[in-house]
mmCIF file of C-alpha atoms in Angstrom:
data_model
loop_
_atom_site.group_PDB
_atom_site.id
_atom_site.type_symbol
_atom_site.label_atom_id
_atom_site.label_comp_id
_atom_site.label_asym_id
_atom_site.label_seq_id
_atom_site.Cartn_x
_atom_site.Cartn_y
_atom_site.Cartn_z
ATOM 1 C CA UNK I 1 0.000 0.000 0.000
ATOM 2 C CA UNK I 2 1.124 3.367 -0.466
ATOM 3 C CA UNK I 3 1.481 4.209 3.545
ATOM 4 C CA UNK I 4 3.623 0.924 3.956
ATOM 5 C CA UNK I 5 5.594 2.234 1.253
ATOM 6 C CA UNK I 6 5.790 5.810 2.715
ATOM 7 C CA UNK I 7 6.598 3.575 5.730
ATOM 8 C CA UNK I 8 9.276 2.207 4.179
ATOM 9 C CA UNK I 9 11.188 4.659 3.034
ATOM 10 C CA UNK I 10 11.170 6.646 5.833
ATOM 11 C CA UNK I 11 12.983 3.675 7.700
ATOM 12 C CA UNK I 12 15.179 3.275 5.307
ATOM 13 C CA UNK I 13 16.258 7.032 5.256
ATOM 14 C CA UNK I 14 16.589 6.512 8.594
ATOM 15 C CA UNK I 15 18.596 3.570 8.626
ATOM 16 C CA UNK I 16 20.855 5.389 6.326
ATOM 17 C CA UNK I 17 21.321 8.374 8.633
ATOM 18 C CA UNK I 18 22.244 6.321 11.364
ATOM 19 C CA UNK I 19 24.362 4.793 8.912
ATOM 20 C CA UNK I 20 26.230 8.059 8.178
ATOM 21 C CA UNK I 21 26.446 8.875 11.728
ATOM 22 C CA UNK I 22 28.035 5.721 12.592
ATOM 23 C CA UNK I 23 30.386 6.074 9.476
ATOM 24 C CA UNK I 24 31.679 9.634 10.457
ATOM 25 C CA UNK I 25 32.256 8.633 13.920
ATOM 26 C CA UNK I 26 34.128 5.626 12.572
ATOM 27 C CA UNK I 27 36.098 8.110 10.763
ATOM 28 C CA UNK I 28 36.735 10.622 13.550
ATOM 29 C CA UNK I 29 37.509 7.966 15.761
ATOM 30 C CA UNK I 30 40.446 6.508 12.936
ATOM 31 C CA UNK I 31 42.373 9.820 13.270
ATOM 32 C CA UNK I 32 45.997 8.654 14.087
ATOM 33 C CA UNK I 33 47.922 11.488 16.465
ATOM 34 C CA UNK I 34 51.262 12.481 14.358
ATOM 35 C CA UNK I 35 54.460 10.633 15.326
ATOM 36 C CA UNK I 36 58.209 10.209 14.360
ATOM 37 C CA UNK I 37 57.895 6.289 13.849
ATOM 38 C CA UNK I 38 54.207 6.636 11.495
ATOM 39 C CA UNK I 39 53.689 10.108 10.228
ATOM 40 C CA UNK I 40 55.311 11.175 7.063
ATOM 41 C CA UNK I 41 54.962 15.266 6.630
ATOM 42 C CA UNK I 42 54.889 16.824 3.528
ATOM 43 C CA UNK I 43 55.751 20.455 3.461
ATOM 44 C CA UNK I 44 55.345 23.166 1.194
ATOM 45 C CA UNK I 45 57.020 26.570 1.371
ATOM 46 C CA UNK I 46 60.834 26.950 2.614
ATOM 47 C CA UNK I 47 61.066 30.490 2.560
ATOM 48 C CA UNK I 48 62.091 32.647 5.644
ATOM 49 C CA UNK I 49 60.098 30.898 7.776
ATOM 50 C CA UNK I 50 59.089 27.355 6.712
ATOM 51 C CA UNK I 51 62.822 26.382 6.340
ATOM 52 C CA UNK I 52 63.325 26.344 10.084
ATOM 53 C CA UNK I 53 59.907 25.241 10.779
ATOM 54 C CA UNK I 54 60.170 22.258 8.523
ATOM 55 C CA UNK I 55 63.611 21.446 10.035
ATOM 56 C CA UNK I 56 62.393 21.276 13.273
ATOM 57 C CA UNK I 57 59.912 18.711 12.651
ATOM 58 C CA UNK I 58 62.960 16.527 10.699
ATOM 59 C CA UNK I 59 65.180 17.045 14.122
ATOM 60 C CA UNK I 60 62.159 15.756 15.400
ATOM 61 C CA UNK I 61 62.201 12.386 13.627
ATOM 62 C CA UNK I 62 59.128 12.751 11.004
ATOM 63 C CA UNK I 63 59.728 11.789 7.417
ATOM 64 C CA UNK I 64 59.915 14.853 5.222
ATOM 65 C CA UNK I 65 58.681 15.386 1.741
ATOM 66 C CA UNK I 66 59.570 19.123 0.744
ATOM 67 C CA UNK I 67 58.190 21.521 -2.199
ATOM 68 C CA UNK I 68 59.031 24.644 -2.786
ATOM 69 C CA UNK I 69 58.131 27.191 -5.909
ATOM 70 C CA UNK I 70 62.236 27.641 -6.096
ATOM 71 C CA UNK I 71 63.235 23.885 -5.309
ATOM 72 C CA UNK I 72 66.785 25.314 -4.915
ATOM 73 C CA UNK I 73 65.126 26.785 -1.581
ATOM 74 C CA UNK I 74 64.604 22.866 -0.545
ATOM 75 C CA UNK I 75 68.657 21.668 -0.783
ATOM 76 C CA UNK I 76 69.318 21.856 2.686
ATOM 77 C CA UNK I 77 66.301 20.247 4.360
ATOM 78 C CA UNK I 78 66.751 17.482 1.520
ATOM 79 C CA UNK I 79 70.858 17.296 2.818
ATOM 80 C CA UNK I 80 69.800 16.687 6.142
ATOM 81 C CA UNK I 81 67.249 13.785 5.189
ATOM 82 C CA UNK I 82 63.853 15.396 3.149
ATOM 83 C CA UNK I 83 63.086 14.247 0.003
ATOM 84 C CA UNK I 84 62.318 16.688 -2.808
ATOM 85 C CA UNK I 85 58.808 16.279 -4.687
ATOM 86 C CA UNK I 86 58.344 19.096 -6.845
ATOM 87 C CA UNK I 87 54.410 18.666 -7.120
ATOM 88 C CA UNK I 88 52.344 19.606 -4.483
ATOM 89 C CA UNK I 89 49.272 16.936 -6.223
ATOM 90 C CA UNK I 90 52.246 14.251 -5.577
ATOM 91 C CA UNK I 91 53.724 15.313 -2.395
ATOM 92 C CA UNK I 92 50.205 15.303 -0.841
ATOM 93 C CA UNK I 93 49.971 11.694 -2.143
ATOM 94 C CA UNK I 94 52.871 10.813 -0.481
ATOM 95 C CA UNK I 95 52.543 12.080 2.974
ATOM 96 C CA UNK I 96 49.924 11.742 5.939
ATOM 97 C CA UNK I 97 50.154 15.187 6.963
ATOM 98 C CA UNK I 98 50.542 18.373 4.309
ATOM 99 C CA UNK I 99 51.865 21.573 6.107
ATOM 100 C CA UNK I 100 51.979 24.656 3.625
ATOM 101 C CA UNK I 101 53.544 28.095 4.487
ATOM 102 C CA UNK I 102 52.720 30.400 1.687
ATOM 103 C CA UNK I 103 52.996 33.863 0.669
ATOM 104 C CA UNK I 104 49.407 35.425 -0.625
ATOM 105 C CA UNK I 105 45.770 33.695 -0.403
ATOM 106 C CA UNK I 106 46.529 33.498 -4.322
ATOM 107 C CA UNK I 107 48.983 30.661 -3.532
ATOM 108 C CA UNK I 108 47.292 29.243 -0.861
ATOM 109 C CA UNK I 109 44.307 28.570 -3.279
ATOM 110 C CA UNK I 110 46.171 27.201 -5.943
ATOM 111 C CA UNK I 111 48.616 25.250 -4.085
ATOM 112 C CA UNK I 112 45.412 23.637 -2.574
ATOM 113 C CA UNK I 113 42.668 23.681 -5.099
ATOM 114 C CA UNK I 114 44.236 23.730 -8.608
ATOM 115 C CA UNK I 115 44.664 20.658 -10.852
ATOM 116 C CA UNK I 116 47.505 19.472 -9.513
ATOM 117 C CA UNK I 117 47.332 21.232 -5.902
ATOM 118 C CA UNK I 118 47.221 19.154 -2.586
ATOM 119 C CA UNK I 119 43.588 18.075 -2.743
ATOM 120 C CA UNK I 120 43.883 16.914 -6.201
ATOM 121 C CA UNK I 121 46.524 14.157 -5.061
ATOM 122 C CA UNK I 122 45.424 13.386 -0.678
ATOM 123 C CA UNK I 123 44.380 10.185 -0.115
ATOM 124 C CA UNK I 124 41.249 9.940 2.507
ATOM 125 C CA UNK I 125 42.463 10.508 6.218
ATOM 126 C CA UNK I 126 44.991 12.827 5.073
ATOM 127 C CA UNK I 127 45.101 15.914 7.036
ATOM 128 C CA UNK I 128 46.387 19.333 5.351
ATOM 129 C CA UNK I 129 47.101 22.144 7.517
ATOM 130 C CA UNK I 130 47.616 25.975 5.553
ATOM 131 C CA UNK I 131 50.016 27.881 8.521
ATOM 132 C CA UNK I 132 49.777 31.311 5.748
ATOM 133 C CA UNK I 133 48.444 34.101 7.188
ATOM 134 C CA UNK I 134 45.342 34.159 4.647
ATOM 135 C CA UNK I 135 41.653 34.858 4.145
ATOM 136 C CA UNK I 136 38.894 33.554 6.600
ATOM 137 C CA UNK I 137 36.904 32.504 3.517
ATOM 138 C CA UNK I 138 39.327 30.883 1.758
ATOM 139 C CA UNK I 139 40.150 28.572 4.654
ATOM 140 C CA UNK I 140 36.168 27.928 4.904
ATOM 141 C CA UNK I 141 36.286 27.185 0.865
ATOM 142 C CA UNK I 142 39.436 24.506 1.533
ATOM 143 C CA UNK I 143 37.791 22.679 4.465
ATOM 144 C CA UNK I 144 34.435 22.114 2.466
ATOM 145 C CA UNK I 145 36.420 20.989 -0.539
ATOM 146 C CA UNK I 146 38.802 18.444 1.548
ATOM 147 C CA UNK I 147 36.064 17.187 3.646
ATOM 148 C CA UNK I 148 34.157 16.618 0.121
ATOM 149 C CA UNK I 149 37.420 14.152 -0.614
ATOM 150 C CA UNK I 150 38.034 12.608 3.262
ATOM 151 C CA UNK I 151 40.382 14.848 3.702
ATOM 152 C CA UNK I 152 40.564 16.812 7.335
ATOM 153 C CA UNK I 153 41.528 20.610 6.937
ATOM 154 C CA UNK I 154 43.092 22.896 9.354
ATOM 155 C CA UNK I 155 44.109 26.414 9.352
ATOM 156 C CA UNK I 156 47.093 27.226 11.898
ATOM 157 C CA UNK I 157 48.413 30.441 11.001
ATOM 158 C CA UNK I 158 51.394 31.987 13.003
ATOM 159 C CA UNK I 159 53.005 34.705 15.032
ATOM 160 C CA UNK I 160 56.759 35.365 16.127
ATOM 161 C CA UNK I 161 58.637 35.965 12.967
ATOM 162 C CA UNK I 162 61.930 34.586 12.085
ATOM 163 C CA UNK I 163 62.713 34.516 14.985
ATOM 164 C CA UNK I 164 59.693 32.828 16.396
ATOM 165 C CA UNK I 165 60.843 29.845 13.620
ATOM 166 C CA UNK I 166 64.353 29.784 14.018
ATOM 167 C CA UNK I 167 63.590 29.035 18.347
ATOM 168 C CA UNK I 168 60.044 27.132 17.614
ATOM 169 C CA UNK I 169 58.787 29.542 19.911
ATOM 170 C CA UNK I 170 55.782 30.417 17.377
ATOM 171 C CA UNK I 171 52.384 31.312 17.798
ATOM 172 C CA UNK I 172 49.849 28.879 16.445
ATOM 173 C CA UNK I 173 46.060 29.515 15.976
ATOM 174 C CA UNK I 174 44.489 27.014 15.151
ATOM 175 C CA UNK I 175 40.968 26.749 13.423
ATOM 176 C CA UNK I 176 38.896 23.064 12.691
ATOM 177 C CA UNK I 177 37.570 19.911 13.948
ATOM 178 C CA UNK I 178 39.038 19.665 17.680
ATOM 179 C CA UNK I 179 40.189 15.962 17.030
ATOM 180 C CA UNK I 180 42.411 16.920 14.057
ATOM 181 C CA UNK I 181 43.926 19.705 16.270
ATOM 182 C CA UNK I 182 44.525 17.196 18.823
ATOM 183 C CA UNK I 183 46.180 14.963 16.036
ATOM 184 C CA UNK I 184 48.489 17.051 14.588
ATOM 185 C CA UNK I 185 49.391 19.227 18.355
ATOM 186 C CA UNK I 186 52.951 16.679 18.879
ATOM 187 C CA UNK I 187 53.882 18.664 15.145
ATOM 188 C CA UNK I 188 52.994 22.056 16.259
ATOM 189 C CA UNK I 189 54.946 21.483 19.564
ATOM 190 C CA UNK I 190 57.994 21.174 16.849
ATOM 191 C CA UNK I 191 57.489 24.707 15.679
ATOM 192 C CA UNK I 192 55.903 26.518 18.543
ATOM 193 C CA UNK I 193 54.939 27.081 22.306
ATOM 194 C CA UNK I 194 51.825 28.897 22.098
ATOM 195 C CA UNK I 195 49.209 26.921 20.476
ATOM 196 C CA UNK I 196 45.873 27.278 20.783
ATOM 197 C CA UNK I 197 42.328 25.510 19.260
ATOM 198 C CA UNK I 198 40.413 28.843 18.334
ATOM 199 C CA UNK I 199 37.357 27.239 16.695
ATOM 200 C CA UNK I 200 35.816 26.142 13.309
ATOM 201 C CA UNK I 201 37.531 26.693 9.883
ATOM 202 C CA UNK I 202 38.681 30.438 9.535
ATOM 203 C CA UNK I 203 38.625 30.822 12.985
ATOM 204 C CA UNK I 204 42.561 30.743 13.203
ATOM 205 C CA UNK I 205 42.776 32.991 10.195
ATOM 206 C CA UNK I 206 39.963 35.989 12.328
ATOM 207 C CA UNK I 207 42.247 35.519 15.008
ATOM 208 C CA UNK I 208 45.798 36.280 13.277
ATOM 209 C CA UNK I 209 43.577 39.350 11.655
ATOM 210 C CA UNK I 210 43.049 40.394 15.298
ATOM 211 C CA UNK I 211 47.144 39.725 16.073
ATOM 212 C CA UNK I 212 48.151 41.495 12.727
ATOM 213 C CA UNK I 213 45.927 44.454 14.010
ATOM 214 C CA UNK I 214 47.406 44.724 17.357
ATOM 215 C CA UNK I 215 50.597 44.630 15.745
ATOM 216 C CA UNK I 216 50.530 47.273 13.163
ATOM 217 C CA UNK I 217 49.539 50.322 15.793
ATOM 218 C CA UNK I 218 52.084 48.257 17.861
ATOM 219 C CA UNK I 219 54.649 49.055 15.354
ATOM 220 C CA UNK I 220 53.963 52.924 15.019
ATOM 221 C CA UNK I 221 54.443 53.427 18.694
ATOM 222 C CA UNK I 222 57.142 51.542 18.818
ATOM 223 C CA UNK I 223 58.962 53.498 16.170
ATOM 224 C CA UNK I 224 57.659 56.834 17.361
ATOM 225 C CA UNK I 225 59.133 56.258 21.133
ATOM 226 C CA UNK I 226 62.406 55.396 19.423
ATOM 227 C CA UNK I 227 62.325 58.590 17.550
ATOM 228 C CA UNK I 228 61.420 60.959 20.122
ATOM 229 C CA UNK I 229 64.038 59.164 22.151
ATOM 230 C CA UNK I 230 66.669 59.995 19.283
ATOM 231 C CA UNK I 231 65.593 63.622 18.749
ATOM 232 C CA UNK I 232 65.670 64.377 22.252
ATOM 233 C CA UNK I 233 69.288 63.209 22.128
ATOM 234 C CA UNK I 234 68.471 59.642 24.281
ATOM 235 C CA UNK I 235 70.869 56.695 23.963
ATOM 236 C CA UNK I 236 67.767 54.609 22.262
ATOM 237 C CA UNK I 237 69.226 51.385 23.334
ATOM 238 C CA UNK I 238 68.748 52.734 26.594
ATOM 239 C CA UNK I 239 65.971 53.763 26.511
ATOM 240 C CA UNK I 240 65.034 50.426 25.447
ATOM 241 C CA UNK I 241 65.903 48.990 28.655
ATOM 242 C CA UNK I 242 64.914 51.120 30.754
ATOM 243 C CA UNK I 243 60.981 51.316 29.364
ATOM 244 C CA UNK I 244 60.973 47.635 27.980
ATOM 245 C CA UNK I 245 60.467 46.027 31.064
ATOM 246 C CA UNK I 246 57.706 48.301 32.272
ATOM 247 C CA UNK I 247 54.016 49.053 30.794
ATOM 248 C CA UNK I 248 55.682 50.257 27.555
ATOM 249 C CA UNK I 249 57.612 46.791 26.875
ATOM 250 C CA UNK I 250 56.370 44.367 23.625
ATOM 251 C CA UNK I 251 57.768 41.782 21.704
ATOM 252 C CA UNK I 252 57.921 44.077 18.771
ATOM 253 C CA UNK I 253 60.238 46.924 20.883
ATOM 254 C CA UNK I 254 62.518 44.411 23.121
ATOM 255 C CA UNK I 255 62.744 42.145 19.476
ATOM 256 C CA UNK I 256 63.086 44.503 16.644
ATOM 257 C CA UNK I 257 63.945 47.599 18.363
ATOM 258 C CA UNK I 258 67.449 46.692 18.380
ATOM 259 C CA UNK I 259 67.426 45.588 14.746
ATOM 260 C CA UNK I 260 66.014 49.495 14.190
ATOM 261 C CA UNK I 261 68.845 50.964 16.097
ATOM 262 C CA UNK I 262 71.246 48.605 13.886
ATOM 263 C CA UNK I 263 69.878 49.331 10.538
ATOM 264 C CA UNK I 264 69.288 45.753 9.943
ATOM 265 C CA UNK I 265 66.149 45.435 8.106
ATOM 266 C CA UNK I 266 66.293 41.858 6.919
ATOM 267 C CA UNK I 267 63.530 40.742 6.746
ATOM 268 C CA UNK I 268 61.891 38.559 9.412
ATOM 269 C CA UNK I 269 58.215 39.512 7.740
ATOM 270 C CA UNK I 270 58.408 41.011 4.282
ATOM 271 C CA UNK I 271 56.484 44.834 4.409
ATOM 272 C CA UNK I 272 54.828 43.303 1.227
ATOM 273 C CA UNK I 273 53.251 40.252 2.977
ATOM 274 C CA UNK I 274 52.164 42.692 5.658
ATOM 275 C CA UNK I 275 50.249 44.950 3.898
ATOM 276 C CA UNK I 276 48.094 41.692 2.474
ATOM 277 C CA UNK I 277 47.463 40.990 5.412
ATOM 278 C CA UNK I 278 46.105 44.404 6.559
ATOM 279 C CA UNK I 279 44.100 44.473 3.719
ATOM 280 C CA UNK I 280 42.382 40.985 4.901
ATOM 281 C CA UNK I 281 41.966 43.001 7.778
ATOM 282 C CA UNK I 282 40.617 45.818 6.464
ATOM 283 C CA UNK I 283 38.342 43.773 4.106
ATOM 284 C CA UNK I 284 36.731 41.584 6.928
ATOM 285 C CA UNK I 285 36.630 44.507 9.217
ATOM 286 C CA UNK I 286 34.679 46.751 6.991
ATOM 287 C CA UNK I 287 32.269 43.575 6.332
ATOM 288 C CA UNK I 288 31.783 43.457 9.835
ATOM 289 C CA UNK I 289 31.181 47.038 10.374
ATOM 290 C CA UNK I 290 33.412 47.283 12.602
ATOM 291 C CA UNK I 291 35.886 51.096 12.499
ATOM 292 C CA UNK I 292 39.269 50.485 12.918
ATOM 293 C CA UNK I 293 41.111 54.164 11.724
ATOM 294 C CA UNK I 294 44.155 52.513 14.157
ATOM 295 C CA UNK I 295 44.839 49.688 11.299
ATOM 296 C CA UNK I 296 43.914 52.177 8.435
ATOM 297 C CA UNK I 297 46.718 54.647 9.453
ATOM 298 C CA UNK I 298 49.416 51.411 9.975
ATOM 299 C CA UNK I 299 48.450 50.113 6.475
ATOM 300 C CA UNK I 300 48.682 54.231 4.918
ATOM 301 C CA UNK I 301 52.243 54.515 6.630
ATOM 302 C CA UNK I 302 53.607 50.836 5.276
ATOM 303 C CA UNK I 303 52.171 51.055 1.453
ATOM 304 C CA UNK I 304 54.179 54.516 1.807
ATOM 305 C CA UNK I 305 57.288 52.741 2.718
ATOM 306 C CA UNK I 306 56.904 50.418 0.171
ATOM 307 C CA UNK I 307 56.485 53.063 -1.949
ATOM 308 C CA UNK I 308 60.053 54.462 -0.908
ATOM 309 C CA UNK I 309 61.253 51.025 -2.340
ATOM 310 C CA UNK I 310 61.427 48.954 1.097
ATOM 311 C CA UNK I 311 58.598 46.190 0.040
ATOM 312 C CA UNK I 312 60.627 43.261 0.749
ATOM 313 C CA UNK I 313 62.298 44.711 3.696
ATOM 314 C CA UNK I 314 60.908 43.562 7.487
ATOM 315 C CA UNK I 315 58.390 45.182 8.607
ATOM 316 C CA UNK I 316 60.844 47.117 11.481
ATOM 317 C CA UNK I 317 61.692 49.358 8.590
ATOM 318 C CA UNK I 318 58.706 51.187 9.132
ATOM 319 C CA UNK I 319 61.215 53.603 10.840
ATOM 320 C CA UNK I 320 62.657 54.682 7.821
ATOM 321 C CA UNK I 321 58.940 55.869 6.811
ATOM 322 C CA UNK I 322 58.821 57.954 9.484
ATOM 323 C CA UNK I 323 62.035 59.192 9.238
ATOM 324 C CA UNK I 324 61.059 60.609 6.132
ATOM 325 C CA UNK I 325 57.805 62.156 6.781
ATOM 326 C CA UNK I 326 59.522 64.114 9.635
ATOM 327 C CA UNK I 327 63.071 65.049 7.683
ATOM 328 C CA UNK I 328 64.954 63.033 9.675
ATOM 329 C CA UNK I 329 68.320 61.983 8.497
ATOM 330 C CA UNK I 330 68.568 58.184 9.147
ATOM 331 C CA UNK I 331 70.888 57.656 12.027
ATOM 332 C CA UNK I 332 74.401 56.001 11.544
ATOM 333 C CA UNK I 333 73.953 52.545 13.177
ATOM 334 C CA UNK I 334 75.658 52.312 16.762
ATOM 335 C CA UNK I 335 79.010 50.570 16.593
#
């Protein structure tokens, strides 16, 4: 009859729910946490950064499959152990976990989405993790495509600069399924000492918007103490000690203040990279509605010194922007 048939099929849809349930717990519950002696890491991106990050994890005892857009950026992981796989579609294939450290959202889409990107070539149960400081969306966008293929999603982008690599004392916000966090924390604990689970996918990404915001105004203060201090004839460095251990102290002052004072602007973070991320900012703070004229100035002040020709300088040499605006000769490093 037709109500034993309605009958039917409403116990079989239910059947097949509780099906699915059971299947995706199955799955949740198969998550392997990382280790030396079973998890083989592919990473791509061996710039500034990932270099040190990804040779922390081989000191650690994971396997290492390495990528870069410049392979020649790969030779000294691979002559300490890494293998080189030029692909990202056949690293991913050959590696349990995929970390990626990339420089715009533009890479971070194709490295993951293209034809031959990461989710093109994980197998099921992989987990891919995108540490790039990149767009809330676009990390919503990758975890609905990987979890379309099996694949778990994270993404874990950081804070503490070169420095923050080179010490795996990083920063690491984390956004995704708890259980993958929980997975992948012993390969965080390679690279850094802060990590925290913020919430779902993009929720790492709003929170390094919120970091990147407290660090631009950071920055101008920072280099507008160290000016005054210089104009009003101060020894900056001390200055620096005797303020950086008080309310006035910050990473940014006790880490790159001295680097200002020096005239080293190597790059730790590139003013290029910076200003994308601002813009992210910007972008997700105007669709919020929320005013921020404190990140507005910051971004002004660093597409100015990138103007000057200082792009791929660190983001310290905001300074020399300053400098400028106020006809400041730039002070002779202290010997």
């Amino acid at each position: 009859s037709t109500w034993g048939h309605l009958f039917y099929l409403i116990s079989m849809l239910r059947i097949s729910r509780s099906l699915a349930v059971m299947a995706s717990s199955a799955v949740r519950r198969s998550i392997a946490t990382a280790a030396p002696a079973t998890t083989r890491i592919g990473w791509i991106g061996t710039g500034v950064m990932g270099a040190a990050m990804a040779g922390h994890c081989l000191k650690a005892g994971y396997g290492l499959n390495v990528s870069n857009r410049t392979m020649t950026k790969t030779e000294g992981l691979v002559s300490n152990g890494a293998v080189a796989i030029e692909s990202p579609k056949d690293l991913a294939a050959n590696s349990d976990i995929v970390m990626t450290i990339l420089g715009y959202p533009s890479d971070v889409e194709s490295v993951y989405l293209g034809p031959k990107g990461v989710l093109a070539g994980a197998r099921p149960g992989t987990i891919v993790v995108d540490l790039t400081t990149s767009e809330p969306s676009l990390a919503v966008r990758i975890a609905k495509a990987a979890a379309e293929r099996g694949v778990h999603s994270l993404d874990a982008p950081v804070s503490g600069g070169d420095v923050g690599a080179r010490e795996a004392r990083l920063s690491i916000m984390v956004g995704g399924d708890r259980q993958v966090f929980d997975a992948v924390r012993p390969v965080f604990q390679c690279v850094g000492k802060n990590i925290v689970h913020m919430g779902p996918p993009g929720a790492g990404q709003h929170t390094k918007m919120a970091n990147q915001t407290l660090i631009a105004s950071g920055m101008i203060g920072v280099v507008e103490g160290l000016l005054y201090a210089h104009k009003a004839g101060l020894d900056m460095e001390q200055v620096i000690a005797a303020v950086g251990a008080g309310a006035a102290g910050s990473w940014s002052l006790s880490n790159y203040g001295p680097r200002m004072i020096a005239r080293n602007f190597a790059p730790g973070f590139m003013v290029e990279h910076f200003i994308k991320d601002m813009g992210i900012a910007l972008k997700e703070a105007e669709r919020m509605g929320l005013a921020t004229p404190g990140l507005s100035l910051a971004n002004q002040l660093y597409i100015a010194l990138k103007a000057q020709g200082h792009g791929r300088r660190g983001t310290h040499a905001l300074i020399m922007a300053l400098e400028a605006i106020s006809g400041m000769p730039s002070p002779s490093p202290k010997k």
